[in-house]
Amino acid sequence: MKQRWRFWASVALIWVLSTLVDRLWWTLQTGVPAWDQADYLNSAMDHGRALGVLPGGGWQGWQALLDLSPKIPPLASLVNGSVMALSGDAPEQAAWSLSLWHGLLLVVMAGWGRRLQGDGLALIACLLAALTPAFLDLRTDYVLEMALVASCSLAIWRLGVWCDPQTGGRWGQAWGCTLAAIAAVLVKQSALLVLVPAGLWAAGIALRRGGPWLRQALLLPLLTAVLIGPWLRHNWITSLGGTNRAVFESAAREGDPGVLSLASWLWYPRLLPEQLGSVLLLVGLSGLLLWCWQRQQHSSDHSWSWRWLLINLVAAWVLTTLSPNKGDRYIAPLLPSLLLLLARGWWQWGHWLEARRSRLVWPLFGAGLLACVPAGWAHQLHRFDDRPRGPVEALVKAAGGGDPSTPPSTLIVVPSTSDLNQHNVSFYGRRHGGQTVGRQLGGSRQDREPVLARAEWVVLAEGNQGSVRKAARKLDQAVRSSGVFELVHQFERPRGGSYSLWRRRATHPVAGPSFAERFPDLAAGLAAGPVGLDPVFAAVGQEHMLDGHFSYREPVRSEALAALAQDPDAVQPRWTLALLAVLENRPVQAVEQFEALQRLLPDNPWPAAYRSVVNLAGWNPWQAAAAADGASVSNPVLAALGDLSGVLSGAVWRIPAAITSVPAAVTAVEEALEPASNQDQDQEKASS
């Protein structure tokens, strides 16, 4: 008991010392969060507000909570937002959550290391994890990878404990590894790259052994359905879209090598000297060679656990390499397993020296650890130079952001740089309960007119515009020369140039009908089918950029409900409520309105088509098939939706019909859109 207490006290000391180093870094650095960092801070703030623990929000139910994580699962943001409520919402204060996740990683490394070889190996692994440049980076950069690394490592460790042929197969172990695996997936979908190989191996073990292992293995699908199912059902479309952009589109845009090329297979191994440090890597690898050479000697190593670690490490590396998008952070979940393996090499050198009764064991070990320090600190010092620094906080404050007493407002951000973009504008604008958000426009020529007509605040850049298209420069020129906006203040940038804050002049108020007044007519355009969809969603997309608070929704909803109270058979309010439900990702409410419209407009095929599509989006193919098949009018799109929904609901005999009807529906939609497309091209040429 005393030895166990000393062991865990040593682990705690490693965490305290490494956290002190991290806090020093956060104190010294004076930068601002860039794109991803600010986005994750915003997500943590959103979830903290939704839980009612941060100012500016309150509990609005589970449905509203699910709305906040359309692309990335919510667990890390829920934890980070709760920590933010205790520590504060400044970036350096919010970073305490990274220390929390790092603590979990050290606990995993300690427990896993003890199982592999004993206390000595476990403490070495914890020390190496604290000194590793890659983890130093993740502990001082507000991204999700530290949470992902900790949760994935916990899941793989506990899954190996359950699979152990001698001590595994217990219900407590099954519950532990299942919850850990689900938690890892709820942090980030990329956890599957690490968990899938281990899960398939564990499933094979359960099938082969049968008995309690097989029964316990059923916990994973059951708990997954309960814990992940609600989020996945609510956000699966946006999640797939986000994954496609993050994996495939990013790979193409960044010019990553083909997945089967030699450059792809060498991509992550070549990063190891920088991520781990040359000394740590060299000592560990040479020690592993020494271990292999001395394998005939008696050892206390747990052979099953080492086999589990090594095979899963290789399998996860292969799967990660096969992912098209490459990045140094993507390999981070594999580094704890690799560090445990390298720690075995370090331990072997110590064992070799001790066997020779050398008095230099501890001095040499200490010198080796000290030799690992420069790699981490050199990496951190290099990051000081690259840290974004700029006047974003002062600029947002000048626009009234960060003040809960200021009415909700939206800043249109035209440039996109690491030190000023829509994400960090939103973060600083919503601190302390503020209600100012940033939105980026300028990616299209069509953005100019709405900005000039309706925007209240615009942020421009003098000098480097960042990662923006040519159309953004045109919008910049239009704002400056229009006379609609006046310059409020100009803020100098550390590396030359400036940012400028512009406000709409009182002499040029917003003219024309509000979006809330235009919305019913836009929604009625859905009755035209595919031809009417593009103008509807183009207008909605622009409005969501101009008004980041979606303030039009409640007035529109109230007016539509009042109209229905007077006339339950009114058509236009139904279209309005249906479109609102679609935009808010409320499939049940949307189905209700489309069903009513299908009854009120029996000759129009599109209410039934929309009802079928919404049911499919809500994972209800049976109702989708019933909606399409039950329509009183024939239409190629309806026929395709009926066949496709039928196949998805289990009616495999409809596959031949679907093979014919789906291409026919695609052709019909393309033909319907072709005139409108040609007209849009003509307008584009005329405007240019």
PDB file of N, CA and C in Angstrom, residues 77-113:
ATOM      1  N   SER A  77     -16.043  19.776 -25.655  1.00  0.00           N
ATOM      2  CA  SER A  77     -16.568  21.126 -25.447  1.00  0.00           C
ATOM      3  C   SER A  77     -17.389  21.225 -24.169  1.00  0.00           C
ATOM      4  N   LEU A  78     -18.115  20.163 -23.819  1.00  0.00           N
ATOM      5  CA  LEU A  78     -18.866  20.158 -22.564  1.00  0.00           C
ATOM      6  C   LEU A  78     -17.913  20.234 -21.364  1.00  0.00           C
ATOM      7  N   VAL A  79     -16.845  19.432 -21.411  1.00  0.00           N
ATOM      8  CA  VAL A  79     -15.862  19.464 -20.332  1.00  0.00           C
ATOM      9  C   VAL A  79     -15.140  20.799 -20.309  1.00  0.00           C
ATOM     10  N   ASN A  80     -14.687  21.266 -21.472  1.00  0.00           N
ATOM     11  CA  ASN A  80     -13.936  22.516 -21.547  1.00  0.00           C
ATOM     12  C   ASN A  80     -14.791  23.711 -21.127  1.00  0.00           C
ATOM     13  N   GLY A  81     -16.060  23.709 -21.509  1.00  0.00           N
ATOM     14  CA  GLY A  81     -16.952  24.792 -21.101  1.00  0.00           C
ATOM     15  C   GLY A  81     -17.190  24.809 -19.608  1.00  0.00           C
ATOM     16  N   SER A  82     -17.286  23.628 -18.988  1.00  0.00           N
ATOM     17  CA  SER A  82     -17.451  23.550 -17.536  1.00  0.00           C
ATOM     18  C   SER A  82     -16.200  24.047 -16.818  1.00  0.00           C
ATOM     19  N   VAL A  83     -15.024  23.692 -17.343  1.00  0.00           N
ATOM     20  CA  VAL A  83     -13.772  24.194 -16.766  1.00  0.00           C
ATOM     21  C   VAL A  83     -13.686  25.712 -16.923  1.00  0.00           C
ATOM     22  N   MET A  84     -14.111  26.215 -18.063  1.00  0.00           N
ATOM     23  CA  MET A  84     -14.105  27.650 -18.308  1.00  0.00           C
ATOM     24  C   MET A  84     -14.952  28.407 -17.275  1.00  0.00           C
ATOM     25  N   ALA A  85     -16.045  27.770 -16.829  1.00  0.00           N
ATOM     26  CA  ALA A  85     -16.901  28.395 -15.825  1.00  0.00           C
ATOM     27  C   ALA A  85     -16.168  28.569 -14.503  1.00  0.00           C
ATOM     28  N   LEU A  86     -15.232  27.688 -14.200  1.00  0.00           N
ATOM     29  CA  LEU A  86     -14.470  27.752 -12.953  1.00  0.00           C
ATOM     30  C   LEU A  86     -13.212  28.604 -13.086  1.00  0.00           C
ATOM     31  N   SER A  87     -12.557  28.536 -14.252  1.00  0.00           N
ATOM     32  CA  SER A  87     -11.259  29.180 -14.408  1.00  0.00           C
ATOM     33  C   SER A  87     -11.330  30.574 -15.008  1.00  0.00           C
ATOM     34  N   GLY A  88     -12.352  30.853 -15.814  1.00  0.00           N
ATOM     35  CA  GLY A  88     -12.466  32.108 -16.534  1.00  0.00           C
ATOM     36  C   GLY A  88     -12.457  31.852 -18.028  1.00  0.00           C
ATOM     37  N   ASP A  89     -12.846  32.861 -18.818  1.00  0.00           N
ATOM     38  CA  ASP A  89     -12.996  32.644 -20.252  1.00  0.00           C
ATOM     39  C   ASP A  89     -11.883  33.257 -21.086  1.00  0.00           C
ATOM     40  N   ALA A  90     -10.822  33.789 -20.466  1.00  0.00           N
ATOM     41  CA  ALA A  90      -9.660  34.203 -21.238  1.00  0.00           C
ATOM     42  C   ALA A  90      -8.946  32.968 -21.764  1.00  0.00           C
ATOM     43  N   PRO A  91      -8.239  33.052 -22.907  1.00  0.00           N
ATOM     44  CA  PRO A  91      -7.590  31.864 -23.464  1.00  0.00           C
ATOM     45  C   PRO A  91      -6.681  31.154 -22.479  1.00  0.00           C
ATOM     46  N   GLU A  92      -5.865  31.911 -21.728  1.00  0.00           N
ATOM     47  CA  GLU A  92      -4.954  31.278 -20.775  1.00  0.00           C
ATOM     48  C   GLU A  92      -5.706  30.653 -19.601  1.00  0.00           C
ATOM     49  N   GLN A  93      -6.877  31.177 -19.277  1.00  0.00           N
ATOM     50  CA  GLN A  93      -7.692  30.591 -18.208  1.00  0.00           C
ATOM     51  C   GLN A  93      -8.413  29.340 -18.703  1.00  0.00           C
ATOM     52  N   ALA A  94      -8.969  29.417 -19.916  1.00  0.00           N
ATOM     53  CA  ALA A  94      -9.651  28.261 -20.487  1.00  0.00           C
ATOM     54  C   ALA A  94      -8.698  27.093 -20.690  1.00  0.00           C
ATOM     55  N   ALA A  95      -7.396  27.387 -20.827  1.00  0.00           N
ATOM     56  CA  ALA A  95      -6.403  26.342 -21.068  1.00  0.00           C
ATOM     57  C   ALA A  95      -6.211  25.406 -19.881  1.00  0.00           C
ATOM     58  N   TRP A  96      -6.803  25.703 -18.727  1.00  0.00           N
ATOM     59  CA  TRP A  96      -6.745  24.761 -17.611  1.00  0.00           C
ATOM     60  C   TRP A  96      -7.382  23.423 -17.984  1.00  0.00           C
ATOM     61  N   SER A  97      -8.310  23.427 -18.918  1.00  0.00           N
ATOM     62  CA  SER A  97      -8.903  22.160 -19.361  1.00  0.00           C
ATOM     63  C   SER A  97      -7.848  21.276 -20.019  1.00  0.00           C
ATOM     64  N   LEU A  98      -6.861  21.884 -20.704  1.00  0.00           N
ATOM     65  CA  LEU A  98      -5.782  21.103 -21.300  1.00  0.00           C
ATOM     66  C   LEU A  98      -4.956  20.406 -20.222  1.00  0.00           C
ATOM     67  N   SER A  99      -4.755  21.084 -19.087  1.00  0.00           N
ATOM     68  CA  SER A  99      -4.045  20.463 -17.969  1.00  0.00           C
ATOM     69  C   SER A  99      -4.836  19.287 -17.415  1.00  0.00           C
ATOM     70  N   LEU A 100      -6.152  19.428 -17.404  1.00  0.00           N
ATOM     71  CA  LEU A 100      -7.009  18.338 -16.942  1.00  0.00           C
ATOM     72  C   LEU A 100      -6.863  17.116 -17.847  1.00  0.00           C
ATOM     73  N   TRP A 101      -6.923  17.324 -19.159  1.00  0.00           N
ATOM     74  CA  TRP A 101      -6.767  16.214 -20.090  1.00  0.00           C
ATOM     75  C   TRP A 101      -5.353  15.615 -20.020  1.00  0.00           C
ATOM     76  N   HIS A 102      -4.368  16.456 -19.789  1.00  0.00           N
ATOM     77  CA  HIS A 102      -3.010  15.956 -19.635  1.00  0.00           C
ATOM     78  C   HIS A 102      -2.890  15.079 -18.384  1.00  0.00           C
ATOM     79  N   GLY A 103      -3.568  15.484 -17.309  1.00  0.00           N
ATOM     80  CA  GLY A 103      -3.584  14.662 -16.105  1.00  0.00           C
ATOM     81  C   GLY A 103      -4.170  13.286 -16.364  1.00  0.00           C
ATOM     82  N   LEU A 104      -5.258  13.235 -17.138  1.00  0.00           N
ATOM     83  CA  LEU A 104      -5.856  11.951 -17.494  1.00  0.00           C
ATOM     84  C   LEU A 104      -4.869  11.106 -18.294  1.00  0.00           C
ATOM     85  N   LEU A 105      -4.138  11.731 -19.218  1.00  0.00           N
ATOM     86  CA  LEU A 105      -3.151  10.992 -20.014  1.00  0.00           C
ATOM     87  C   LEU A 105      -2.068  10.389 -19.120  1.00  0.00           C
ATOM     88  N   LEU A 106      -1.578  11.141 -18.144  1.00  0.00           N
ATOM     89  CA  LEU A 106      -0.551  10.626 -17.250  1.00  0.00           C
ATOM     90  C   LEU A 106      -1.069   9.456 -16.420  1.00  0.00           C
ATOM     91  N   VAL A 107      -2.317   9.528 -15.987  1.00  0.00           N
ATOM     92  CA  VAL A 107      -2.914   8.411 -15.252  1.00  0.00           C
ATOM     93  C   VAL A 107      -2.955   7.165 -16.132  1.00  0.00           C
ATOM     94  N   VAL A 108      -3.335   7.337 -17.400  1.00  0.00           N
ATOM     95  CA  VAL A 108      -3.380   6.210 -18.338  1.00  0.00           C
ATOM     96  C   VAL A 108      -1.981   5.641 -18.560  1.00  0.00           C
ATOM     97  N   MET A 109      -1.007   6.526 -18.791  1.00  0.00           N
ATOM     98  CA  MET A 109       0.366   6.071 -19.013  1.00  0.00           C
ATOM     99  C   MET A 109       0.888   5.315 -17.796  1.00  0.00           C
ATOM    100  N   ALA A 110       0.555   5.806 -16.607  1.00  0.00           N
ATOM    101  CA  ALA A 110       1.007   5.155 -15.382  1.00  0.00           C
ATOM    102  C   ALA A 110       0.369   3.782 -15.222  1.00  0.00           C
ATOM    103  N   GLY A 111      -0.942   3.709 -15.383  1.00  0.00           N
ATOM    104  CA  GLY A 111      -1.632   2.430 -15.235  1.00  0.00           C
ATOM    105  C   GLY A 111      -1.240   1.426 -16.295  1.00  0.00           C
ATOM    106  N   TRP A 112      -1.140   1.876 -17.528  1.00  0.00           N
ATOM    107  CA  TRP A 112      -0.760   1.003 -18.634  1.00  0.00           C
ATOM    108  C   TRP A 112       0.683   0.525 -18.476  1.00  0.00           C
ATOM    109  N   GLY A 113       1.573   1.442 -18.090  1.00  0.00           N
ATOM    110  CA  GLY A 113       2.974   1.081 -17.903  1.00  0.00           C
ATOM    111  C   GLY A 113       3.172   0.068 -16.792  1.00  0.00           C
TER     112      GLY A 113
END
